[in-house]
Short mmCIF file of C-alpha atoms in Angstrom, two decimals:
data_model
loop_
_atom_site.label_atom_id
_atom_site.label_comp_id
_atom_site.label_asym_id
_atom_site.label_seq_id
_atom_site.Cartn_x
_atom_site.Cartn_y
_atom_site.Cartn_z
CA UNK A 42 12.78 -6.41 -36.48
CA UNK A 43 15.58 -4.61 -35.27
CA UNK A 44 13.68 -1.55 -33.95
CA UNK A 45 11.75 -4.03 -31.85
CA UNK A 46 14.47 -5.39 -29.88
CA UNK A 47 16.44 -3.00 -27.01
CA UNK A 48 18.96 -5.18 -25.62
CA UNK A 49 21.08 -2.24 -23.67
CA UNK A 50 17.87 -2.88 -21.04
CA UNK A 51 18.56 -5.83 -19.86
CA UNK A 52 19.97 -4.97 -16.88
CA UNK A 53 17.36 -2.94 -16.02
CA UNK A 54 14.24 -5.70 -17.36
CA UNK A 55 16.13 -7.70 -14.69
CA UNK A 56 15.66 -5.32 -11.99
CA UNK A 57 12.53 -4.89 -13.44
CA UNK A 58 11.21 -8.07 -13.50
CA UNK A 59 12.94 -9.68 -10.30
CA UNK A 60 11.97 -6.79 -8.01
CA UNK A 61 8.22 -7.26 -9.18
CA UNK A 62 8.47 -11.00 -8.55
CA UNK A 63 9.55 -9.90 -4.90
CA UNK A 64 7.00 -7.39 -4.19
CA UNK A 65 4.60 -9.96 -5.11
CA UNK A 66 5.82 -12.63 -2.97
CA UNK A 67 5.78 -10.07 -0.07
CA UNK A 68 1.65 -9.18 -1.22
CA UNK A 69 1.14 -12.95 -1.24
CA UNK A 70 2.87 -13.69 2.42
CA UNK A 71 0.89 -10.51 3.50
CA UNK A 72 -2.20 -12.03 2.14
CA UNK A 73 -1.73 -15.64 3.71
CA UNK A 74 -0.99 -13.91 7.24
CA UNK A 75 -3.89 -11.39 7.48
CA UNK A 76 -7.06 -12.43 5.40
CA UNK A 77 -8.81 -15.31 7.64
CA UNK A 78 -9.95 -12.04 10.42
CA UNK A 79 -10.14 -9.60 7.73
CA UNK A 80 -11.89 -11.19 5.38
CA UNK A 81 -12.15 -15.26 5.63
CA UNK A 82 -15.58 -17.03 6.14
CA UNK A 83 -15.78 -15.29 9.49
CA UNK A 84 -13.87 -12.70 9.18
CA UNK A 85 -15.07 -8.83 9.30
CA UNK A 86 -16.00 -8.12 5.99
CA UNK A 87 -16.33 -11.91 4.26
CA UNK A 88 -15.55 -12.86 1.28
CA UNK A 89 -18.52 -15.65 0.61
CA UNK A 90 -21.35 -12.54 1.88
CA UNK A 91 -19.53 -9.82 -0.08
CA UNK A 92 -19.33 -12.54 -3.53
CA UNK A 93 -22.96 -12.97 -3.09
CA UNK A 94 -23.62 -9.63 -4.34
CA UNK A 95 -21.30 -9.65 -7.10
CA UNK A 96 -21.14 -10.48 -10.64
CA UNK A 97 -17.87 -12.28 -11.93
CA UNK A 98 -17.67 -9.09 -14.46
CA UNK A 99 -17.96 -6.87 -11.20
CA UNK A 100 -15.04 -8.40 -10.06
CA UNK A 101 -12.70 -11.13 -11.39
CA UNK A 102 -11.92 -13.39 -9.53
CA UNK A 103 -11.78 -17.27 -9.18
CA UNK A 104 -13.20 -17.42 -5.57
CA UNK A 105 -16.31 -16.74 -7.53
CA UNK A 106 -16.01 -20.35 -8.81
CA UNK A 107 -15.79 -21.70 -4.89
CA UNK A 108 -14.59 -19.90 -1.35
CA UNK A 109 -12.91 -21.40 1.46
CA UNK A 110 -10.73 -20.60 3.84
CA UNK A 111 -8.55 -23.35 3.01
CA UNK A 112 -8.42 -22.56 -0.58
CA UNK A 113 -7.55 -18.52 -0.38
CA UNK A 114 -4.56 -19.39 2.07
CA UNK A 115 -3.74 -22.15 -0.72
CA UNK A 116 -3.64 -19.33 -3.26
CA UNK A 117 -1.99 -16.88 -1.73
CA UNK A 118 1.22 -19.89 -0.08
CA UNK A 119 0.90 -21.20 -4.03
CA UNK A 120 1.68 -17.85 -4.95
CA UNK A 121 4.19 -16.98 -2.85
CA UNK A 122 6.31 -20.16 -3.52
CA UNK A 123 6.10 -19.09 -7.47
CA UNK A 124 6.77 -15.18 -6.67
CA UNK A 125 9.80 -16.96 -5.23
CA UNK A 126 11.09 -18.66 -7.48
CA UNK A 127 10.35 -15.92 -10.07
CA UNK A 128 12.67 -14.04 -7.60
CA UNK A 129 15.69 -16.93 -8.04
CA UNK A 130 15.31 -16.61 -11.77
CA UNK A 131 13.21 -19.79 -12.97
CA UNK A 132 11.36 -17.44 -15.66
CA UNK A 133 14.73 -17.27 -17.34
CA UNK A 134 15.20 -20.66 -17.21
CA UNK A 135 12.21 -21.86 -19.04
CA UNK A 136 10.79 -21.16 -22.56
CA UNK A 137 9.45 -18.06 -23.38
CA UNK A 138 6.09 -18.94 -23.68
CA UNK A 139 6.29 -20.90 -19.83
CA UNK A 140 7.63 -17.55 -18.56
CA UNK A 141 5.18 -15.24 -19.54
CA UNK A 142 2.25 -17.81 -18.57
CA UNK A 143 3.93 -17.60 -14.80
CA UNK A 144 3.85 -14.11 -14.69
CA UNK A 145 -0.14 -14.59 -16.09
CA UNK A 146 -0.79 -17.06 -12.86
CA UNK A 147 0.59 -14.57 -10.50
CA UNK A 148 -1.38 -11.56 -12.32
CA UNK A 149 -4.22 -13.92 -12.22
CA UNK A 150 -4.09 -15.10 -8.59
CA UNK A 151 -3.38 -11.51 -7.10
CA UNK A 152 -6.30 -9.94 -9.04
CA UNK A 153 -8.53 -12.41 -7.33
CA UNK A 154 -7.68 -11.41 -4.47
CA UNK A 155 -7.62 -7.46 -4.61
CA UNK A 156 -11.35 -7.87 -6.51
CA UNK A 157 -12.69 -9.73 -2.98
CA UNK A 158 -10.92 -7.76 -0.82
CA UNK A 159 -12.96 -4.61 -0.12
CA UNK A 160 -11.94 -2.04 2.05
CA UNK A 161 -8.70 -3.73 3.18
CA UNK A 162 -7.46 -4.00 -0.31
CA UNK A 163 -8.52 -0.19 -1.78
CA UNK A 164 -5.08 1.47 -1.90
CA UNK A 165 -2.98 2.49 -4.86
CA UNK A 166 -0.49 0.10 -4.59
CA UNK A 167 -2.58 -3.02 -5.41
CA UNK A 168 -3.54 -1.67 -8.64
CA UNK A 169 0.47 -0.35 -9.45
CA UNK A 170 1.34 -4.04 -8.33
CA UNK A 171 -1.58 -5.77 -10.90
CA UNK A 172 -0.43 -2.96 -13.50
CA UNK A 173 2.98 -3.67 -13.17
CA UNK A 174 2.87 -7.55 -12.81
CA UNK A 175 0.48 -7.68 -16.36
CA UNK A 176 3.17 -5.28 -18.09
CA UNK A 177 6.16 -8.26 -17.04
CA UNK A 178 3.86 -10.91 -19.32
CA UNK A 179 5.01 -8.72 -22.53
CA UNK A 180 8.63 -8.42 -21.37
CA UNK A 181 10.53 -11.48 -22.04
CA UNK A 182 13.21 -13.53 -20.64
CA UNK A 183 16.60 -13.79 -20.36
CA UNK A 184 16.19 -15.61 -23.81
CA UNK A 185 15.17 -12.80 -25.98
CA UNK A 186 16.49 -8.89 -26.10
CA UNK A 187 14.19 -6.93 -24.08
CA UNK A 188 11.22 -5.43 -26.09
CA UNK A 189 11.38 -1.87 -26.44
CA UNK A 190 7.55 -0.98 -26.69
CA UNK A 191 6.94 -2.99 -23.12
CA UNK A 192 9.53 -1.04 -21.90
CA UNK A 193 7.78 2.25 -22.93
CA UNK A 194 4.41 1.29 -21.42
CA UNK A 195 6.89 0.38 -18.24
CA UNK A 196 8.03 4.45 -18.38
CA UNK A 197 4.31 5.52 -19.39
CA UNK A 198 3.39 3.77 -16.25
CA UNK A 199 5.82 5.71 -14.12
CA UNK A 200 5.08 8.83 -15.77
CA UNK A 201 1.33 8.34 -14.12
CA UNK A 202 2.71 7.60 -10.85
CA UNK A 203 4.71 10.78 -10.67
CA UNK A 204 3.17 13.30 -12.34
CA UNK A 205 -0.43 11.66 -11.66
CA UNK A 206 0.66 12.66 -7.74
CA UNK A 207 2.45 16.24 -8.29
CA UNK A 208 -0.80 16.86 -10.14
CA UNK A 209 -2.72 16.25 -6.97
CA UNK A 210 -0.92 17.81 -4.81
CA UNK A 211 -0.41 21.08 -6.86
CA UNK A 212 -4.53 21.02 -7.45
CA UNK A 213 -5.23 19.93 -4.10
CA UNK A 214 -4.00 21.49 -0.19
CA UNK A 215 -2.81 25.01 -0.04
CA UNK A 216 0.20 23.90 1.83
CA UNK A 217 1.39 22.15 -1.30
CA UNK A 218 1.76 25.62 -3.25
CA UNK A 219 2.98 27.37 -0.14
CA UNK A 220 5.54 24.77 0.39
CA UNK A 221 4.26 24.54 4.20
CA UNK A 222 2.75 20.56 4.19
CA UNK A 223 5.84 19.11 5.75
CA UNK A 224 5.65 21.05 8.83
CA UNK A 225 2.40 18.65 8.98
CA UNK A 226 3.16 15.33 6.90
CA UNK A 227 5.93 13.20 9.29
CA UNK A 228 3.88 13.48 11.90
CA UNK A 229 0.38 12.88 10.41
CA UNK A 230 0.79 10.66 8.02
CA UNK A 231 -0.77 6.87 8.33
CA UNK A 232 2.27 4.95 9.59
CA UNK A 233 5.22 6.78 10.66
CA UNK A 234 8.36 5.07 10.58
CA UNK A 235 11.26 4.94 13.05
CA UNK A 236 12.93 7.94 11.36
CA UNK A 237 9.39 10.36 11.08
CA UNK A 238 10.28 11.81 14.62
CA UNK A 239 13.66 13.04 13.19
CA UNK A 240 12.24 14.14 10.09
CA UNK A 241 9.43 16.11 11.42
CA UNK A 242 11.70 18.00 13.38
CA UNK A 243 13.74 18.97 10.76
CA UNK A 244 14.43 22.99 10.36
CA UNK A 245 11.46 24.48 8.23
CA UNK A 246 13.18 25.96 5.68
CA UNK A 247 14.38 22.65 4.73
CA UNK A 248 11.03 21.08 5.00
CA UNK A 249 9.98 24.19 2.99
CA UNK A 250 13.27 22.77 0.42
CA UNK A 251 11.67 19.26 0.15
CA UNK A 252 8.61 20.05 -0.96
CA UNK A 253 9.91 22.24 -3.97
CA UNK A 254 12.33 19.15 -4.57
CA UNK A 255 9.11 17.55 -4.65
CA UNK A 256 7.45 19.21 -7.05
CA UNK A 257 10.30 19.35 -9.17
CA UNK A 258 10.37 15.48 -8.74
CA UNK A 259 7.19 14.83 -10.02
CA UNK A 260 6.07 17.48 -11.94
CA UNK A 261 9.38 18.09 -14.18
CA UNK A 262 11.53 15.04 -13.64
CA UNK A 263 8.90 12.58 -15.51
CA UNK A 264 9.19 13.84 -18.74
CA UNK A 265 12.92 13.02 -18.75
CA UNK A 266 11.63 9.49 -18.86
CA UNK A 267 10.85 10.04 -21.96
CA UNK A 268 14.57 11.75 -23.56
CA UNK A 269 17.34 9.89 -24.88
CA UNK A 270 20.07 8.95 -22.91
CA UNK A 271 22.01 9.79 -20.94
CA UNK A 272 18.79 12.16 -19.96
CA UNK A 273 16.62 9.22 -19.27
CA UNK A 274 18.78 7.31 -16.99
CA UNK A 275 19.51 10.54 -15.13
CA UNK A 276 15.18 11.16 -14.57
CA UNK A 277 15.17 7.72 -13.66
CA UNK A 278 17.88 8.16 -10.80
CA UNK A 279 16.44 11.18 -9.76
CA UNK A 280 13.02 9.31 -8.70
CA UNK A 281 14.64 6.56 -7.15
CA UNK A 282 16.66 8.87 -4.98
CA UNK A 283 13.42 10.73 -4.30
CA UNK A 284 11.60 7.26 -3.44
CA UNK A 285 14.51 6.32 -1.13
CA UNK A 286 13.57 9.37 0.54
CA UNK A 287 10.31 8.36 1.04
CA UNK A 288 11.40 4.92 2.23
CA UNK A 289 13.12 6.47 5.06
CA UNK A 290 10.91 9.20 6.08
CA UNK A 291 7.92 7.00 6.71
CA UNK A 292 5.79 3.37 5.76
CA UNK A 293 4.14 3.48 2.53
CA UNK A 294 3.77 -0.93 2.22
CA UNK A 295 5.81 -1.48 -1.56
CA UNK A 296 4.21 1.80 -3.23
CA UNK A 297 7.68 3.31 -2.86
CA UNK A 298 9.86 0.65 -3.47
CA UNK A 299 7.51 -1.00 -6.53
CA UNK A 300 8.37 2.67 -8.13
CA UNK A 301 11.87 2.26 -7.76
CA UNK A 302 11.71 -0.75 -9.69
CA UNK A 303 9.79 0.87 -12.76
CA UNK A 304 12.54 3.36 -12.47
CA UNK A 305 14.79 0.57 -13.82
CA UNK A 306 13.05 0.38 -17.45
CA UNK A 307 14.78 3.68 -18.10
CA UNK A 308 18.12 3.15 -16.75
CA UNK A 309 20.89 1.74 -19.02
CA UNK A 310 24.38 1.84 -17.49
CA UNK A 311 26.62 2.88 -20.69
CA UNK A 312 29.89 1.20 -19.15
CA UNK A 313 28.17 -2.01 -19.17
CA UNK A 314 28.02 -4.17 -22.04
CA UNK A 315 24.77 -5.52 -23.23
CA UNK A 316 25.22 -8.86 -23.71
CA UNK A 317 24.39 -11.02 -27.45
CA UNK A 318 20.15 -11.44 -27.26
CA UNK A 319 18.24 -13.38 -30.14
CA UNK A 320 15.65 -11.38 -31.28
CA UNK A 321 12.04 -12.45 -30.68
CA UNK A 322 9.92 -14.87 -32.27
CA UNK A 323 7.10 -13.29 -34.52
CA UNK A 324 4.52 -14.62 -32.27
CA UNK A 325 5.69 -12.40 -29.53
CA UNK A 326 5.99 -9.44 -31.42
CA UNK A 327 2.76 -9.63 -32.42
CA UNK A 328 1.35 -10.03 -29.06
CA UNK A 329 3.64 -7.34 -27.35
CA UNK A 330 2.27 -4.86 -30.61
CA UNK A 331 -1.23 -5.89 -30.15
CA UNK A 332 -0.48 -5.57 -26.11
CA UNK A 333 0.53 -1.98 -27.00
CA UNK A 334 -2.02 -0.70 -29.08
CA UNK A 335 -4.31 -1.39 -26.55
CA UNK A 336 -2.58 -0.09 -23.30
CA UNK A 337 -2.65 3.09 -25.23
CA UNK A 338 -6.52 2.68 -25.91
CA UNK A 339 -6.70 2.23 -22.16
CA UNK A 340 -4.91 5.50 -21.95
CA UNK A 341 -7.43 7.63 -22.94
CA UNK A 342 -8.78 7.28 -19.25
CA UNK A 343 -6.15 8.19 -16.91
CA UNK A 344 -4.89 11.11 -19.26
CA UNK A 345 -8.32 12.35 -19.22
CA UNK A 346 -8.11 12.22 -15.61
CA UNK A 347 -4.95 13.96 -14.87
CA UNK A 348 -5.98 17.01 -17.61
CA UNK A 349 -8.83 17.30 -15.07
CA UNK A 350 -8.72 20.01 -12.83
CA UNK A 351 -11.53 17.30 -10.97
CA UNK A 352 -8.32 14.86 -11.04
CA UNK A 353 -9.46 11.75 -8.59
CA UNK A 354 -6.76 9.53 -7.15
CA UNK A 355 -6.21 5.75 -7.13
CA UNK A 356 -8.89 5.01 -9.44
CA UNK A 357 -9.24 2.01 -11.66
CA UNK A 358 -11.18 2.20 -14.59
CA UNK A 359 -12.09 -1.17 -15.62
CA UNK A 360 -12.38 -4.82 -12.82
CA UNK A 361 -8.98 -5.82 -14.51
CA UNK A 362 -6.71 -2.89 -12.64
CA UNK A 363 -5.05 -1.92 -15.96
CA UNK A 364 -4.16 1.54 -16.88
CA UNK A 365 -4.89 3.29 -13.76
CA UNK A 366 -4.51 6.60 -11.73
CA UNK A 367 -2.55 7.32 -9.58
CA UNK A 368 -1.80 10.20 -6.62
CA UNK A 369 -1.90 10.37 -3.06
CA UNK A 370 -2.08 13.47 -0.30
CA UNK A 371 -3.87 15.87 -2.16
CA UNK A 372 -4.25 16.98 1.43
CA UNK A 373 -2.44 17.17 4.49
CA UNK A 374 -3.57 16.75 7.65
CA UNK A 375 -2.61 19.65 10.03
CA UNK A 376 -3.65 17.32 13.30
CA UNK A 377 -3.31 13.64 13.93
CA UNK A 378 -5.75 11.61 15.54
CA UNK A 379 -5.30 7.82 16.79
CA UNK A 380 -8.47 5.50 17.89
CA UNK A 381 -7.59 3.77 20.51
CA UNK A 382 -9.03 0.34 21.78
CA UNK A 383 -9.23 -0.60 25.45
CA UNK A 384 -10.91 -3.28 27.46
CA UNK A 385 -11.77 -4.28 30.72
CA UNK A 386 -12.60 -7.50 32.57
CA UNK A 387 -14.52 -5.51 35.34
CA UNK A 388 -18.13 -7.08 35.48
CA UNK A 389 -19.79 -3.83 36.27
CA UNK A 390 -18.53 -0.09 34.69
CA UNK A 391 -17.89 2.48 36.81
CA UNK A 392 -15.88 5.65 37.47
CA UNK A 393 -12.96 3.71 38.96
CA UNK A 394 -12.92 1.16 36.02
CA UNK A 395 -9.65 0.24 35.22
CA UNK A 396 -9.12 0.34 30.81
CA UNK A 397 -6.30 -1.50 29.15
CA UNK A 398 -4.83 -0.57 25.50
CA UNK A 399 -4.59 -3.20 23.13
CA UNK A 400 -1.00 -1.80 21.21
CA UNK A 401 -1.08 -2.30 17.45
CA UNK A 402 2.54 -3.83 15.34
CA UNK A 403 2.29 -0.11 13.35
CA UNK A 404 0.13 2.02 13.71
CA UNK A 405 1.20 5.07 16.93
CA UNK A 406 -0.19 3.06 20.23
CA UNK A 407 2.32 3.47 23.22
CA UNK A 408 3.77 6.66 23.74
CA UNK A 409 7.66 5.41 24.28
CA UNK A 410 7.57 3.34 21.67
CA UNK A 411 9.94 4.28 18.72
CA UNK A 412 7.26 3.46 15.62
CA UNK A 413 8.71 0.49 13.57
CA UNK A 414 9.79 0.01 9.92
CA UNK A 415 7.38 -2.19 8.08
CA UNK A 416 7.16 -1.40 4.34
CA UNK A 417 7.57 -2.72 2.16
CA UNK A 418 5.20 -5.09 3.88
CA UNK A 419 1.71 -3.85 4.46
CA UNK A 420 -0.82 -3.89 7.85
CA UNK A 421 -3.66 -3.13 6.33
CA UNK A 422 -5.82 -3.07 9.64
CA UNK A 423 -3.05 -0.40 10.75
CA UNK A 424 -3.85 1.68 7.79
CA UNK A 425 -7.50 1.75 7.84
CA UNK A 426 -7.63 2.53 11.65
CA UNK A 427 -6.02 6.03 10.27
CA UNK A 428 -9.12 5.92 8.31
CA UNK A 429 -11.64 5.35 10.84
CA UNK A 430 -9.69 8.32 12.98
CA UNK A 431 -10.53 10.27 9.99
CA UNK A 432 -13.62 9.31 9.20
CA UNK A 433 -15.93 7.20 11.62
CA UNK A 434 -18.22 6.39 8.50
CA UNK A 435 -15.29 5.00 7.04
CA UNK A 436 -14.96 2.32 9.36
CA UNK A 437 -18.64 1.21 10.42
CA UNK A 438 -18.92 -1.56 8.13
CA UNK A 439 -15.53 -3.44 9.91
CA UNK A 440 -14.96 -1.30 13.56
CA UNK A 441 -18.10 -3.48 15.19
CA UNK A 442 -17.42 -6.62 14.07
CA UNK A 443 -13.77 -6.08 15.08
CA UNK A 444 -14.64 -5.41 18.47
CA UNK A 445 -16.94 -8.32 18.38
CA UNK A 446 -13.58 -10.47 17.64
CA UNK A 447 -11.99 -8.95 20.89
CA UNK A 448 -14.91 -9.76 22.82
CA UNK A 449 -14.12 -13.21 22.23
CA UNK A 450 -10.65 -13.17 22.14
CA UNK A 451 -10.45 -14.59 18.68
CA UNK A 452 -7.08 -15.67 18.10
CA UNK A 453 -6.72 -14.83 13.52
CA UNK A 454 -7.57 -11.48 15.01
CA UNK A 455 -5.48 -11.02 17.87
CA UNK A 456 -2.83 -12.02 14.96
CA UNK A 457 -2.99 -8.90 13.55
CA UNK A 458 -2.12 -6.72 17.07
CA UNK A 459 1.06 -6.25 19.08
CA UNK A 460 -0.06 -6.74 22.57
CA UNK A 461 -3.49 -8.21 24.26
CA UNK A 462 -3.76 -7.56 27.63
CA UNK A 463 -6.46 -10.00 28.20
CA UNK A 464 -4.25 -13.45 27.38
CA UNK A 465 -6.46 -15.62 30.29
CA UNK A 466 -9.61 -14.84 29.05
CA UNK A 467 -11.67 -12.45 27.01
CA UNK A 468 -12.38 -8.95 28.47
CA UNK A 469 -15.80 -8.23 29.42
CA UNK A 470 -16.19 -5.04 27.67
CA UNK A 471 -14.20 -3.25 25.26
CA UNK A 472 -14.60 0.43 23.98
CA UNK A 473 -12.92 2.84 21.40
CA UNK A 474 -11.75 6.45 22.69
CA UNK A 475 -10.20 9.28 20.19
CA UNK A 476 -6.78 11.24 21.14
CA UNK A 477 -4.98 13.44 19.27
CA UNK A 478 -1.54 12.74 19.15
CA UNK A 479 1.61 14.50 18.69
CA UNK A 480 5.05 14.18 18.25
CA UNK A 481 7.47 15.22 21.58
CA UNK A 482 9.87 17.87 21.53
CA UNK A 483 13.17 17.24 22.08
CA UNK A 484 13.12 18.28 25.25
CA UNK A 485 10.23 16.10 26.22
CA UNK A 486 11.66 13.27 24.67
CA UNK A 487 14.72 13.89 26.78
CA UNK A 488 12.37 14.38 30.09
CA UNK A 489 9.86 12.00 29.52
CA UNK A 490 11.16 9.03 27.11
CA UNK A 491 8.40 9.52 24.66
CA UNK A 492 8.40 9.90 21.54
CA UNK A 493 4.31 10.81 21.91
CA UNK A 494 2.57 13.25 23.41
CA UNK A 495 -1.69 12.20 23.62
CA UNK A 496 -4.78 14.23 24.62
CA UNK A 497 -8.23 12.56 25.16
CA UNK A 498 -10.63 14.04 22.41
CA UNK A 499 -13.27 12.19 23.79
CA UNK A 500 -15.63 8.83 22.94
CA UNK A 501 -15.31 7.15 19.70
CA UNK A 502 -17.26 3.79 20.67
CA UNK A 503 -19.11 3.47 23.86
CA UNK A 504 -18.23 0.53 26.03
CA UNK A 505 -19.61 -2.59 24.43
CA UNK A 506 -20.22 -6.30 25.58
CA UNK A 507 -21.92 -9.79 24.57
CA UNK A 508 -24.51 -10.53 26.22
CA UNK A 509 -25.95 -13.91 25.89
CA UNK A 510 -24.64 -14.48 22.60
CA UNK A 511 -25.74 -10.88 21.17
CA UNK A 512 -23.68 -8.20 21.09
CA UNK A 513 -25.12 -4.99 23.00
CA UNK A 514 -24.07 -1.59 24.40
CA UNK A 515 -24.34 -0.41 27.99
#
């Protein structure tokens, strides 16, 4: 089975399969640091009442067999220690068979907790991180030649995220076609980084530059993927160098850097030398042919999809996130707005009440404070409070019993924030008021030290309190 085997890739199934073993680990940590106020027994949207609606079908997942605190932070530590020593190389050192069921557990255990995670756990990434973590079951070990048809769904996979999101972007905001969305995108998007101040105020005919580079990027570059080599290897480097971009321009959690990976399944350095690989056994090939017949079944789907000109983004089509859609910013904010929370320990509300900002680790709180590089690790209460800016809908089903948890000071939640200005004891009242905010100018950054500039939009959540162990509204 010659044609099987593609042993110039194993470089690249090492980057491959390493760098996915990493962004797991950094999903699991995330997991294990965040879920008990997001989502543990008493956290704002619970796992046990959100399972008792659910079918295991629904969602997969084995918290449907029993939930406890205890045992999801046991999960996600137990999968962090294997993610790590995926990382070090311990799939290479075992059999074949061993390997792939390791990369199984961690599929396993992160599905499980995606499918119970709601609102916190809806963006693209988790499904590219489940896609990509059940593709590295069918790609061997260091013990067998790298099989070429894995490494095809690997590119195929790509292909979606790219072109999936040029396709969006081309069908979706004017300023996309116009090449105008960057004057807009550094300093709107959901979590700038430490560079976005720099890069929004880059001249506009380069702005107008990148988004053509873009395009080309996503919309011509993919199909490269697909070419012989040298061609291949040179679309491949052209998306990492694009993703780098990304990296540095603002925080995306691993979306950017789990592409940059799948680059690696088309990249195969011609001055190295592959090394001597066995060929596989004939119950592997089997599986990985099986495997592929029906990924490409699954296919029908997502192609459908992107043909659409009603193309949706970051959809999964079946509980098991496998052969999905991808695309993001089919639109572009032309404003940003930030919800900030404040609280008082005043017992009585007046004109002269004095309000103090809880600051958040990410998300634009403080005005001279330089936003901070997180990705490839994720704050996923960061992210959805640019939701609930958006969209106060959005947020609803979390944004009161959030508040609730400040009202009491409750320490998983106060986890998740930068700064609480209410260390002694809990405030009495807390409320929610909407700014827009905007990047400085130079020249006010010079002047005032600020990398922000805020004006009060007005109420987002009147001032709220508990009052004999119910939560009201004055």
């Amino acid at each position: 089975m010659g044609w099987f085997s593609a042993p110039e890739y194993w470089l690249g199934r090492l980057v491959l399969e390493r760098g996915a073993a990493a962004i797991y680990l950094i999903a699991f940590v995330a997991a294990a640091r965040q879920f008990r106020a997001l989502i543990g027994e008493h956290g704002m949207l619970a796992v046990p009442r959100y399972l008792a609606g659910q079918s295991f079908w629904r969602s997969p997942s084995i918290f449907h067999l029993r939930y406890s605190d205890r045992i999801f932070a046991g999960v996600s530590w137990f999968g962090a220690a294997l993610a790590t020593a995926m990382v070090a190389g311990l799939a290479d050192l075992a059999p074949l068979w061993a390997a792939m069921l390791m990369w199984l557990t961690l599929w396993v255990l992160y599905l499980s907790i995606v499918n119970v995670g709601q609102a916190w756990y809806s963006f693209g990434w988790e499904s590219l991180l489940l896609e990509t973590g059940f593709l590295m079951i069918f790609l061997g070990n260091g013990r067998i030649a790298p099989p070429v048809l894995t490494l095809w769904l690997v590119r195929w996979l790509l292909f979606r995220v790219e072109f999936g999101a040029g396709l969006i972007k081309l069908r979706g905001d004017r300023c996309w076609r116009d090449l105008t969305c960057l004057y807009y995108h550094h300093e709107t998007q959901p979590m700038p980084g430490p560079l976005s101040w720099f890069f929004h105020h880059l001249p506009k005919p380069l702005h107008r530059i990148e988004v053509a580079g873009n395009h080309v990027a996503q919309l011509v570059v993919p199909f490269g993927l697909f070419a012989p080599q040298p061609v291949a290897s040179v679309a491949a480097g052209i998306i990492v160098l694009t993703q780098l971009w990304l990296v540095t321009s603002g925080n995306f959690a691993w979306l950017n850097w789990l592409t940059i990976v799948l680059a690696f399944s088309a990249i195969s350095p011609p001055w190295i030398a592959p090394p001597t690989l066995p060929g596989p056994p004939l119950w592997f090939a089997v599986l990985v042919i099986a495997f592929t017949a029906a990924i490409l079944a699954l296919s029908y789907w997502p192609a459908r999809n992107m043909l659409s000109s009603r193309q949706r983004m970051n959809m999964s089509f079946n509980p098991f996130h496998l052969v999905n859609t991808y695309g993001a910013f089919g639109s572009i904010g032309r404003v940003r707005r930030e919800v900030v929370i404040e609280g008082t320990d005043e017992p009585k509300i007046t004109r002269q009440t004095v309000w103090k900002e809880y600051e958040f680790k990410g998300k634009p709180t403080g005005l001279r404070r330089l936003p901070r590089q997180w990705a490839p690790y994720h704050l996923r209460l960061d992210w959805l409070m640019w939701f609930a800016a958006i969209s106060p809908g959005y947020a609803s089903p979390w944004m009161t019993p959030f508040l609730q948890r400040l009202l009491r000071n409750d320490p998983p939640t106060l986890r998740l924030l930068r700064h609480n200005p209410f260390p002694d004891s809990p405030p009495r009242y807390v409320r929610a008021q909407l700014y827009e905010y905007r990047f400085t100018t130079p020249a006010e950054l010079r002047r005032d030290h600020a990398w922000w500039h805020r004006t009060l939009i007005g109420r987002y959540v009147p001032p709220m309190s508990l009052r004999k162990g119910a939560f009201g509204t004055t």
